[in-house]
Short mmCIF file of C-alpha atoms in Angstrom, two decimals:
data_model
loop_
_atom_site.label_atom_id
_atom_site.label_comp_id
_atom_site.label_asym_id
_atom_site.label_seq_id
_atom_site.Cartn_x
_atom_site.Cartn_y
_atom_site.Cartn_z
CA MET A 1 11.61 61.55 -19.06
CA ILE A 2 8.73 59.36 -20.64
CA SER A 3 11.34 56.50 -21.53
CA ARG A 4 12.56 56.64 -17.71
CA ILE A 5 9.01 56.38 -16.42
CA VAL A 6 8.23 53.29 -18.96
CA MET A 7 11.61 51.71 -17.95
CA GLY A 8 10.81 52.23 -14.47
CA ASP A 9 7.38 50.61 -14.84
CA PHE A 10 8.85 47.94 -17.08
CA SER A 11 11.79 47.01 -14.27
CA ARG A 12 9.31 47.20 -11.41
CA LYS A 13 6.90 44.54 -13.34
CA PHE A 14 9.85 42.41 -14.29
CA LEU A 15 11.10 42.30 -10.62
CA GLY A 16 7.71 41.51 -9.51
CA ILE A 17 7.10 38.71 -12.02
CA THR A 18 10.68 37.33 -10.82
CA ALA A 19 9.76 37.74 -7.39
CA LEU A 20 6.55 35.97 -7.76
CA TRP A 21 8.17 33.25 -9.66
CA VAL A 22 10.92 32.63 -6.92
CA VAL A 23 8.23 32.73 -3.98
CA MET A 24 6.27 30.02 -6.06
CA VAL A 25 9.15 27.88 -6.31
CA SER A 26 10.41 28.08 -2.85
CA VAL A 27 6.98 27.52 -1.14
CA ILE A 28 6.39 24.31 -2.92
CA LEU A 29 5.96 21.52 -0.45
CA GLY A 30 5.50 17.80 -0.15
CA ALA A 31 7.59 15.06 -1.58
CA ASP A 32 9.10 15.75 -5.05
CA TYR A 33 8.25 13.40 -8.06
CA ASP A 34 10.93 10.99 -8.71
CA MET A 35 12.58 12.15 -12.04
CA LEU A 36 13.31 9.31 -14.23
CA THR A 37 15.96 11.49 -15.89
CA ASP A 38 17.89 11.42 -12.96
CA LEU A 39 19.46 8.20 -13.85
CA GLY A 40 20.65 9.63 -17.14
CA SER A 41 19.38 9.17 -20.66
CA SER A 42 22.43 7.81 -22.77
CA ALA A 43 25.43 5.76 -21.73
CA GLU A 44 27.63 8.32 -23.36
CA THR A 45 26.15 11.01 -21.03
CA ILE A 46 26.39 8.83 -17.98
CA SER A 47 30.10 7.80 -18.38
CA ARG A 48 30.85 11.62 -18.54
CA GLY A 49 29.29 11.97 -14.92
CA ASN A 50 26.14 12.76 -16.37
CA VAL A 51 27.05 16.05 -17.56
CA GLU A 52 23.87 17.35 -19.79
CA GLY A 53 23.91 19.20 -22.82
CA PHE A 54 26.41 17.64 -24.83
CA ASN A 55 24.81 14.74 -26.50
CA PHE A 56 24.31 15.78 -30.19
CA THR A 57 21.92 12.84 -31.00
CA ALA A 58 18.18 12.34 -30.47
CA SER A 59 18.59 11.33 -26.95
CA GLY A 60 19.73 15.10 -26.08
CA MET A 61 16.25 15.78 -25.98
CA PHE A 62 16.26 14.51 -22.47
CA GLU A 63 18.76 16.55 -21.61
CA ASN A 64 19.13 20.32 -23.07
CA PRO A 65 16.58 20.57 -25.87
CA ALA A 66 18.81 23.03 -27.60
CA SER A 67 21.25 20.46 -28.30
CA LEU A 68 19.13 18.88 -30.97
CA ALA A 69 19.86 21.81 -33.30
CA LYS A 70 23.35 20.32 -33.98
CA ILE A 71 21.66 17.50 -35.78
CA GLU A 72 22.28 17.95 -39.46
CA ASN A 73 19.47 15.65 -41.10
CA ALA A 74 18.07 12.91 -38.88
CA SER A 75 19.29 11.09 -35.90
CA VAL A 76 17.91 7.95 -33.84
CA GLY A 77 19.03 7.18 -30.11
CA LEU A 78 18.26 3.94 -27.96
CA PHE A 79 19.27 3.58 -24.25
CA MET A 80 18.59 0.56 -21.98
CA THR A 81 19.91 -0.76 -18.79
CA THR A 82 18.26 -3.15 -16.04
CA LEU A 83 19.17 -2.49 -12.49
CA MET A 84 19.30 -5.27 -9.82
CA ASP A 85 17.65 -7.63 -12.29
CA GLU A 86 14.54 -5.86 -11.63
CA ALA A 87 14.12 -2.25 -12.87
CA ALA A 88 14.42 -1.98 -16.53
CA TYR A 89 15.12 1.35 -18.01
CA ASN A 90 14.67 1.98 -21.78
CA ASN A 91 14.27 5.35 -24.16
CA LEU A 92 13.93 5.83 -27.81
CA ALA A 93 14.29 9.01 -29.51
CA LEU A 94 13.80 10.37 -33.10
CA ALA A 95 14.71 13.67 -34.48
CA THR A 96 14.97 15.17 -37.97
CA ARG A 97 15.89 18.58 -39.27
CA THR A 98 13.35 20.59 -41.14
CA PRO A 99 13.13 23.80 -42.99
CA PHE A 100 12.05 25.54 -39.74
CA GLY A 101 14.32 23.84 -37.14
CA VAL A 102 14.73 20.49 -35.77
CA ILE A 103 11.79 18.20 -34.09
CA GLY A 104 12.14 15.35 -32.19
CA PHE A 105 9.75 12.86 -30.39
CA GLY A 106 10.88 10.67 -27.58
CA TYR A 107 9.69 7.87 -25.05
CA ALA A 108 11.59 7.08 -21.61
CA GLU A 109 10.17 4.60 -19.42
CA THR A 110 11.05 2.35 -16.32
CA SER A 111 9.51 -0.56 -15.29
CA VAL A 112 9.12 -3.42 -12.61
CA VAL A 113 6.97 -6.32 -13.05
CA ASP A 114 5.12 -8.76 -10.67
CA ASN A 115 4.95 -6.14 -7.62
CA PRO A 116 2.79 -8.07 -5.07
CA ILE A 117 -0.77 -7.10 -3.57
CA THR A 118 -0.98 -8.61 -0.12
CA ALA A 119 -3.43 -9.56 2.48
CA GLN A 120 -3.28 -10.80 6.15
CA ASP A 121 -4.53 -14.28 7.18
CA GLY A 122 -6.07 -15.31 10.11
CA ASN A 123 -2.90 -15.97 11.78
CA GLY A 124 -1.53 -12.52 11.10
CA GLU A 125 0.77 -13.72 8.30
CA TYR A 126 0.96 -11.96 4.84
CA PHE A 127 0.18 -13.89 1.33
CA VAL A 128 -0.11 -12.66 -2.29
CA THR A 129 -3.51 -12.16 -3.50
CA ASP A 130 -2.68 -10.72 -6.92
CA THR A 131 0.34 -9.01 -8.67
CA PHE A 132 0.66 -5.45 -10.70
CA ASP A 133 3.13 -4.15 -12.81
CA TYR A 134 4.59 -0.76 -12.46
CA ARG A 135 5.48 1.85 -15.36
CA GLN A 136 6.85 5.26 -15.04
CA GLY A 137 7.32 6.94 -18.28
CA ILE A 138 7.83 10.48 -20.18
CA LEU A 139 6.47 11.18 -23.55
CA ARG A 140 8.39 14.01 -25.01
CA ALA A 141 8.31 16.46 -28.00
CA ALA A 142 11.35 18.87 -28.55
CA TYR A 143 12.12 21.53 -30.99
CA ALA A 144 15.56 23.44 -31.49
CA ASP A 145 17.09 25.59 -33.91
CA TYR A 146 19.95 28.15 -34.20
CA LEU A 147 19.28 31.81 -33.21
CA LEU A 148 22.81 32.67 -34.32
CA PRO A 149 25.70 30.59 -35.90
CA ASN A 150 27.05 29.80 -32.42
CA ILE A 151 23.80 30.06 -30.17
CA CYS A 152 21.14 27.43 -30.38
CA PHE A 153 17.67 27.38 -28.57
CA GLY A 154 15.46 24.59 -27.73
CA VAL A 155 12.12 23.70 -25.87
CA SER A 156 10.45 20.47 -25.05
CA PHE A 157 7.10 19.49 -23.75
CA SER A 158 7.00 16.32 -21.43
CA GLN A 159 3.79 14.23 -20.59
CA TYR A 160 4.85 12.04 -17.43
CA PHE A 161 2.73 9.33 -16.43
CA ASN A 162 3.05 6.53 -13.59
CA ASN A 163 0.99 3.07 -13.47
CA PHE A 164 0.74 1.17 -10.30
CA GLY A 165 -1.93 -1.18 -11.34
CA ASN A 166 -5.19 0.60 -10.72
CA ILE A 167 -3.39 3.75 -9.65
CA LYS A 168 -2.62 6.00 -12.35
CA ALA A 169 -0.57 9.37 -12.33
CA ALA A 170 0.07 12.07 -14.97
CA GLY A 171 1.41 15.36 -15.37
CA ALA A 172 3.16 17.76 -17.46
CA ASN A 173 5.73 20.34 -18.04
CA PHE A 174 8.26 21.82 -20.44
CA ASP A 175 12.18 22.51 -20.48
CA ILE A 176 13.90 25.63 -22.38
CA GLY A 177 17.45 25.55 -23.18
CA ILE A 178 20.52 27.46 -24.75
CA THR A 179 23.68 26.63 -25.85
CA PHE A 180 26.56 28.70 -26.91
CA ASP A 181 29.56 27.45 -28.86
CA ARG A 182 33.14 28.83 -29.31
CA PRO A 183 36.03 26.90 -31.01
CA ASP A 184 37.30 25.30 -27.78
CA VAL A 185 34.57 26.11 -25.44
CA SER A 186 30.90 25.29 -25.28
CA LEU A 187 28.30 26.26 -22.61
CA SER A 188 25.07 24.63 -21.89
CA GLY A 189 22.00 26.12 -19.87
CA PHE A 190 18.68 24.76 -19.72
CA ILE A 191 15.75 24.84 -17.17
CA ARG A 192 14.01 21.42 -16.79
CA ASN A 193 10.34 21.82 -15.62
CA PHE A 194 10.24 25.41 -16.24
CA SER A 195 6.75 25.90 -14.76
CA PRO A 196 7.22 26.07 -11.07
CA ASN A 197 3.83 24.83 -9.67
CA SER A 198 3.29 21.89 -11.75
CA ALA A 199 2.51 18.56 -10.07
CA ILE A 200 1.75 14.56 -10.90
CA ALA A 201 -1.69 13.91 -9.79
CA PHE A 202 -2.18 10.41 -8.82
CA ASP A 203 -5.63 9.12 -9.09
CA ASN A 204 -5.92 6.60 -6.55
CA GLY A 205 -8.96 4.41 -7.88
CA ASN A 206 -11.27 5.21 -5.19
CA GLY A 207 -12.25 8.71 -6.19
CA THR A 208 -9.34 10.45 -4.18
CA LYS A 209 -6.49 12.16 -5.78
CA SER A 210 -2.92 12.80 -4.26
CA TYR A 211 -0.05 15.03 -5.54
CA GLU A 212 3.68 15.14 -5.89
CA VAL A 213 5.55 18.25 -6.99
CA ILE A 214 7.56 18.13 -10.30
CA PRO A 215 11.09 19.63 -9.43
CA THR A 216 12.19 22.43 -11.47
CA GLU A 217 15.86 22.35 -11.98
CA PHE A 218 18.56 24.85 -13.52
CA VAL A 219 21.32 22.92 -15.41
CA MET A 220 24.49 24.75 -16.40
CA SER A 221 27.30 23.01 -17.98
CA GLY A 222 30.40 23.68 -19.80
CA LYS A 223 32.95 21.82 -22.12
CA TRP A 224 36.48 22.64 -22.75
CA MET A 225 38.74 21.09 -25.47
CA MET A 226 42.16 21.25 -23.86
CA SER A 227 43.63 19.61 -26.94
CA THR A 228 42.54 17.29 -29.72
CA SER A 229 42.45 14.31 -27.34
CA PHE A 230 41.49 15.75 -24.26
CA THR A 231 38.31 17.39 -23.14
CA VAL A 232 37.07 18.65 -19.69
CA PHE A 233 33.23 18.71 -18.80
CA GLY A 234 31.83 20.31 -15.57
CA GLU A 235 28.01 21.11 -14.43
CA LEU A 236 26.13 22.60 -11.67
CA THR A 237 22.70 21.62 -11.09
CA SER A 238 20.54 23.41 -8.75
CA ARG A 239 17.16 22.13 -7.39
CA ASN A 240 15.33 23.38 -4.35
CA HIS A 241 17.38 20.90 -2.08
CA GLY A 242 20.56 22.50 -3.05
CA ASN A 243 23.48 22.19 -5.67
CA LEU A 244 24.92 19.20 -7.32
CA TYR A 245 28.04 19.13 -9.12
CA ALA A 246 29.31 16.99 -11.75
CA GLY A 247 32.50 16.70 -13.90
CA ALA A 248 34.47 14.67 -16.58
CA LEU A 249 37.36 13.95 -18.41
CA GLN A 250 37.26 12.66 -22.12
CA PHE A 251 40.17 10.93 -23.99
CA SER A 252 39.97 10.70 -27.62
CA PRO A 253 43.34 9.40 -29.54
CA ASN A 254 44.62 11.51 -32.35
CA GLU A 255 44.69 8.59 -34.48
CA PHE A 256 41.42 7.34 -33.77
CA GLN A 257 38.96 10.07 -32.91
CA ASP A 258 35.86 8.05 -33.37
CA LEU A 259 37.20 6.13 -30.23
CA GLN A 260 36.30 8.26 -26.95
CA ILE A 261 37.25 7.15 -23.22
CA ASN A 262 35.27 8.71 -20.43
CA GLY A 263 35.53 9.00 -16.64
CA GLY A 264 33.62 11.37 -14.47
CA TYR A 265 32.07 11.98 -11.26
CA ARG A 266 28.28 12.95 -10.23
CA GLN A 267 26.60 13.74 -7.20
CA PHE A 268 22.87 12.78 -6.82
CA TYR A 269 20.38 12.92 -3.91
CA VAL A 270 19.57 9.74 -1.82
CA LEU A 271 16.58 10.86 0.24
CA ASP A 272 17.77 14.16 1.19
CA LYS A 273 21.37 13.63 1.21
CA ILE A 274 24.00 14.23 -1.35
CA LYS A 275 26.13 11.26 -2.60
CA GLY A 276 28.76 10.97 -5.11
CA GLY A 277 30.25 8.36 -7.52
CA ILE A 278 32.42 7.61 -10.18
CA THR A 279 31.20 6.85 -13.67
CA LEU A 280 33.33 5.22 -16.56
CA GLY A 281 32.85 4.38 -20.01
CA VAL A 282 33.55 4.28 -23.67
CA SER A 283 31.92 5.26 -27.23
CA LEU A 284 32.99 3.89 -30.52
CA THR A 285 31.59 5.45 -33.77
CA LEU A 286 31.77 3.39 -36.75
CA LEU A 287 29.97 3.89 -40.15
CA GLY A 288 27.71 6.59 -38.57
CA VAL A 289 26.78 4.17 -35.58
CA LYS A 290 27.64 5.49 -32.07
CA ALA A 291 27.76 2.50 -29.53
CA SER A 292 28.42 3.50 -25.75
CA TYR A 293 28.70 1.64 -22.68
CA ALA A 294 28.93 3.16 -18.99
CA TYR A 295 29.72 1.55 -15.91
CA GLU A 296 28.78 2.97 -12.36
CA LYS A 297 29.30 1.27 -8.99
CA ILE A 298 26.68 0.40 -6.69
CA GLU A 299 27.51 0.84 -3.10
CA ASP A 300 26.23 -1.15 -0.12
CA HIS A 301 24.18 -3.90 -2.01
CA PRO A 302 24.88 -7.56 -0.86
CA GLN A 303 24.20 -8.67 -4.53
CA TYR A 304 24.91 -6.04 -7.04
CA ASP A 305 28.05 -4.00 -7.41
CA SER A 306 27.74 -2.34 -10.67
CA LYS A 307 25.26 -0.72 -13.06
CA ASN A 308 25.86 -1.28 -16.79
CA TYR A 309 24.48 1.12 -19.18
CA PHE A 310 24.15 0.62 -23.15
CA SER A 311 23.18 3.14 -25.52
CA VAL A 312 22.99 3.08 -29.67
CA SER A 313 22.83 6.38 -31.76
CA ILE A 314 22.68 6.94 -35.32
CA ASN A 315 23.05 10.30 -36.72
CA LEU A 316 22.44 10.64 -40.74
CA MET B 1 19.94 -16.86 31.39
CA SER B 2 22.94 -19.22 31.20
CA ARG B 3 23.79 -22.28 33.25
CA LEU B 4 26.52 -24.26 34.06
CA SER B 5 26.26 -27.89 34.09
CA VAL B 6 28.95 -30.67 33.82
CA VAL B 7 28.87 -33.84 31.73
CA MET B 8 30.75 -36.79 32.15
CA ILE B 9 30.74 -39.10 29.40
CA LEU B 10 32.63 -42.67 29.43
CA CYS B 11 33.86 -44.25 26.22
CA SER B 12 35.46 -47.70 26.08
CA GLY B 13 36.41 -50.12 23.24
CA GLY B 14 38.68 -47.85 21.34
CA ALA B 15 36.32 -45.05 20.38
CA TYR B 16 37.47 -41.69 21.50
CA ALA B 17 35.00 -39.49 19.19
CA ALA B 18 33.31 -36.78 21.34
CA PRO B 19 29.76 -35.86 20.71
CA GLN B 20 29.39 -33.17 17.75
CA VAL B 21 28.77 -29.77 19.65
CA ASP B 22 29.42 -26.26 18.47
CA LYS B 23 31.96 -24.02 19.78
CA TYR B 24 29.44 -21.73 21.70
CA SER B 25 28.24 -24.54 24.02
CA PHE B 26 31.57 -25.69 25.58
CA LEU B 27 34.27 -24.04 27.66
CA SER B 28 36.64 -26.85 27.57
CA TYR B 29 37.20 -30.70 27.47
CA THR B 30 39.74 -32.92 29.27
CA VAL B 31 40.63 -36.22 28.14
CA LEU B 32 41.89 -38.59 30.85
CA LYS B 33 43.43 -42.14 30.15
CA PRO B 34 44.23 -44.33 33.18
CA ASN B 35 48.29 -44.10 33.77
CA VAL B 36 48.60 -41.78 31.04
CA GLY B 37 47.55 -38.47 32.46
CA VAL B 38 45.70 -35.31 31.24
CA GLY B 39 45.77 -34.56 27.48
CA SER B 40 47.27 -37.62 25.85
CA LEU B 41 45.78 -40.69 24.40
CA ASP B 42 47.56 -43.79 22.65
CA LYS B 43 45.95 -43.64 19.14
CA THR B 44 47.71 -46.85 18.10
CA ASN B 45 46.47 -49.03 20.80
CA SER B 46 42.51 -49.29 19.91
CA SER B 47 41.69 -51.57 22.97
CA ASP B 48 42.48 -48.39 25.43
CA SER B 49 39.45 -46.97 27.23
CA PHE B 50 39.48 -43.52 28.37
CA TYR B 51 37.40 -40.80 30.20
CA VAL B 52 36.09 -37.72 28.68
CA LEU B 53 35.42 -34.89 31.01
CA LEU B 54 33.48 -32.04 29.72
CA ALA B 55 32.59 -28.33 31.35
CA VAL B 56 29.60 -27.07 29.53
CA LYS B 57 28.05 -23.69 29.52
CA TRP B 58 24.41 -23.74 28.28
CA SER B 59 23.48 -20.49 26.82
CA TYR B 60 20.02 -21.34 25.50
CA LEU B 61 19.18 -24.56 27.59
CA LEU B 62 15.49 -25.49 27.60
CA ASP B 63 14.42 -21.84 26.99
CA ASP B 64 11.27 -21.76 25.28
CA GLN B 65 11.24 -18.13 24.65
CA LEU B 66 14.31 -18.60 22.34
CA GLY B 67 12.80 -21.16 20.20
CA ILE B 68 15.43 -24.47 20.59
CA SER B 69 13.56 -26.17 23.34
CA SER B 70 12.02 -28.74 20.86
CA ARG B 71 15.67 -30.09 20.14
CA PRO B 72 16.16 -33.39 21.93
CA ASN B 73 19.90 -32.67 23.20
CA GLY B 74 19.14 -28.73 23.98
CA LEU B 75 21.93 -27.68 21.87
CA ALA B 76 22.05 -24.43 19.82
CA ASP B 77 20.92 -25.00 16.06
CA THR B 78 23.52 -24.08 13.83
CA SER B 79 22.14 -25.16 10.50
CA PRO B 80 22.02 -22.27 7.75
CA VAL B 81 19.19 -20.23 8.73
CA SER B 82 16.53 -19.31 6.17
CA LEU B 83 13.36 -17.99 5.84
CA GLU B 84 10.38 -20.42 5.94
CA THR B 85 7.99 -17.94 4.32
CA ARG B 86 8.07 -15.26 1.60
CA PRO B 87 9.14 -11.97 2.89
CA LEU B 88 6.08 -9.57 2.40
CA VAL B 89 5.01 -6.23 2.81
CA TYR B 90 1.45 -5.40 4.06
CA PRO B 91 -0.41 -3.43 2.88
CA ASN B 92 1.06 -3.23 -0.59
CA PRO B 93 0.98 -0.67 -2.19
CA PHE B 94 0.70 1.68 0.56
CA SER B 95 1.03 5.28 1.55
CA LEU B 96 4.16 6.11 4.00
CA SER B 97 2.00 8.46 6.45
CA ASP B 98 -0.41 5.18 6.70
CA GLY B 99 2.73 2.85 7.19
CA ALA B 100 3.22 -0.83 6.56
CA VAL B 101 4.70 -3.93 7.95
CA LEU B 102 7.45 -6.42 6.44
CA GLY B 103 6.89 -9.75 7.80
CA TYR B 104 8.85 -12.93 7.59
CA ARG B 105 9.79 -16.05 9.44
CA LEU B 106 13.20 -17.24 10.37
CA SER B 107 13.93 -20.94 10.66
CA ARG B 108 15.76 -20.41 13.95
CA ASN B 109 17.02 -17.33 15.90
CA ALA B 110 19.76 -15.53 13.81
CA ASP B 111 21.20 -12.15 13.30
CA VAL B 112 19.37 -10.47 10.65
CA GLU B 113 20.37 -7.33 8.46
CA ILE B 114 17.75 -5.73 6.43
CA ARG B 115 18.37 -3.19 3.70
CA ILE B 116 16.09 -1.00 1.59
CA PHE B 117 17.07 0.13 -1.83
CA ASP B 118 15.37 2.85 -4.21
CA ILE B 119 14.60 1.95 -7.84
CA ARG B 120 18.20 3.31 -8.82
CA ALA B 121 19.91 0.97 -6.36
CA ASN B 122 20.51 3.51 -3.75
CA GLN B 123 20.43 2.12 -0.25
CA ILE B 124 18.03 4.30 1.91
CA PHE B 125 17.95 2.28 4.89
CA LYS B 126 20.04 -0.50 6.77
CA GLN B 127 19.09 -2.15 10.30
CA ARG B 128 20.48 -4.91 12.00
CA TYR B 129 18.53 -7.26 14.44
CA ASP B 130 20.02 -9.53 16.71
CA ALA B 131 19.40 -13.14 17.10
CA GLY B 132 16.53 -13.69 19.53
CA ALA B 133 15.50 -10.20 19.64
CA TYR B 134 13.21 -8.12 17.74
CA GLY B 135 13.44 -9.04 13.99
CA GLY B 136 15.74 -12.00 14.73
CA ILE B 137 13.49 -14.53 16.41
CA GLY B 138 13.16 -17.84 15.02
CA ASN B 139 9.85 -19.70 14.46
CA THR B 140 7.92 -16.59 14.84
CA TYR B 141 6.53 -14.47 12.10
CA ASN B 142 8.69 -11.25 12.88
CA LYS B 143 7.01 -8.16 11.84
CA LEU B 144 8.88 -4.89 11.17
CA SER B 145 7.52 -1.26 10.68
CA ILE B 146 7.78 0.42 7.58
CA ASN B 147 6.96 4.19 7.90
CA ARG B 148 8.36 7.90 7.47
CA SER B 149 10.41 7.32 10.86
CA ILE B 150 12.54 4.82 9.64
CA PHE B 151 13.71 6.94 6.87
CA GLY B 152 14.56 9.80 9.32
CA GLY B 153 11.14 11.58 8.75
CA TYR B 154 11.69 11.89 4.91
CA ASP B 155 8.72 11.45 2.72
CA LEU B 156 9.75 8.70 0.07
CA PRO B 157 8.54 9.75 -3.67
CA ALA B 158 5.95 7.26 -5.09
CA GLY B 159 7.70 4.44 -6.56
CA ILE B 160 8.98 0.68 -6.26
CA TYR B 161 11.32 -0.04 -3.59
CA PHE B 162 13.33 -3.14 -2.89
CA PHE B 163 14.46 -4.89 0.45
CA VAL B 164 16.92 -7.39 0.98
CA ILE B 165 17.26 -9.77 4.22
CA SER B 166 20.66 -10.92 4.96
CA SER B 167 21.95 -13.51 7.66
CA GLU B 168 25.32 -14.86 8.40
CA GLY B 169 26.91 -12.98 5.52
CA ARG B 170 24.41 -14.30 2.61
CA VAL B 171 21.00 -12.83 1.14
CA ILE B 172 18.34 -15.08 2.67
CA GLY B 173 15.33 -13.33 1.13
CA LYS B 174 14.16 -10.06 -0.84
CA GLY B 175 11.23 -8.59 -2.01
CA LYS B 176 9.81 -5.12 -3.36
CA PHE B 177 7.03 -2.97 -2.18
CA ALA B 178 5.25 0.10 -3.86
CA VAL B 179 4.89 3.36 -2.12
CA VAL B 180 1.96 5.98 -3.27
CA PRO B 181 1.37 9.41 -2.25
CA LYS B 182 -1.08 10.16 0.83
#
C-alpha cells in the first residue's frame, strides 16, 4: 500500500518533469543557432554518411562522447577542410585514459576572413570602409567510461562562441551519450545539447543583445558487421524541425583490414527543407596512424562541384 | 520598341565583305550582282561590283533607357558582360529583419543570375534577372533587396553567406555578407 503510494507519487513527478521538458523544447521560438557539428567532425565519419557514434578516436568527442571510452591509452585527432576557397573548418581533439575513465579536450572552428564592412557614397553606391574576420568555434571537454563490459557512458560540455568583428556571441550546453556493444551489432545514442532552453547570446557592441536557440538533437545510430568485410551503418537524428536519416556501407578487404572504403548517404537541412547527398571516402591505418579522406558533391554551385575533407588520428 | 529599317550598302572594286553585325539585328540579306542574279558572286573576279541589300530589324535602336544609345552605329553591344564595380551588400553585417541591399553595376544590359550559398556551400537562393529589366540593367547601379522574404520567410541563422553573380554562362562576380540576429 505504502510502496504503491510512493510509486504513484514518483510516477506523477517523473511524468510531470518529462512533460515540462517536452513543453520547454517545443515552445522554443526563433532561429536555431547554426551548429558547426552539422558539417561533420572527421573525414572518416563523413565518408560514412556522417553516421555518428562509431569514431573511436579523440575526435569522437564531437559526436557521441561515450565513444571515447573505447580509447585504450591516448588519442589525437585532427580534421580540416576549406569550402568554396573561403570557409575553413578545423578541429583538434586530445583524449587520454586515466584511472577514472577517459577524459578529452577539443577545439573546433570555422573561419571566414576579410568580410567587408560597407558604406554608401553620395551617388548611392556602396564601398568598403573596413574588413573583419568571422570565427565560430566550440571548446569541448568530455568524459567517458565503461558502465558494464559492453555499455559505455559519456558526457561532454561545450562552450560555443562567435566573433563578427565587434559583435561577440557565447553560449554553453552539454551532451550525454551511451553505447551498447554486441559481437556483430553496436548501438549508439546521445542527446546533443541536452539542456533544452539554452541560447547563444549575441552582444551587438552597442549595449543590445540578441539570441539564437541552441538546438537539441536526439541521435540514434547502429552498426552491423555483416561479415569481416562488410559493415552497415544507419542513423536517425531528431531535431525540432523533424527527422533526418543517414546510412552507409563500409568495405574492408579480408587481406588488408587496415583499409576501409566507405560510401554513405546523409540528409541535412537547407533552410527548412531536407536535402540529401552521397558521401564517399577511404581510411588507411599504418603504424597506428589513421588517415582519412571524404568526398561530397556540391549541388548547383557554378564554380565548385565538390567538398573534400581530410582527417588524421593517432591512437596510442 | 522595335523599328524596321532598310539599309542598302553599295560596294565596288572587289570587296564583298558586309559590316560586322550580330545575329539579333538582321533578318536577312541579299547579295545582288549584275547579270548574275540573287545569291551568287563570282569570287574569282575581283573587279566585279555588287550590291548588298540588307533588311534590318533594330530592337534597341536609339533607346536611351536600354543604355546603348551612345554607340555610334546603334548596334547592340555583344562584348562580354562584366561588373564595373565590386558587388557589395550594404549594410554589412546586418539583421535579416532590417534587410540589406546588394549593389552592382553591369557593363551593359545582360541576363543575370544571382545565387546565395550558406557556409556549407548549400544553395539557399537563386534568381534570374532579364537583360534590361530590374537586376539586369547596364550602366546603372542595380540594387537588389536581401531580406527574409527572398528566403521564403525563413530566418537565417547568424553567420556568413556567399553570393555569386553569373551571366552568359560564367561567373562575373562574387562576394559575401554577414547576418546577425535582430
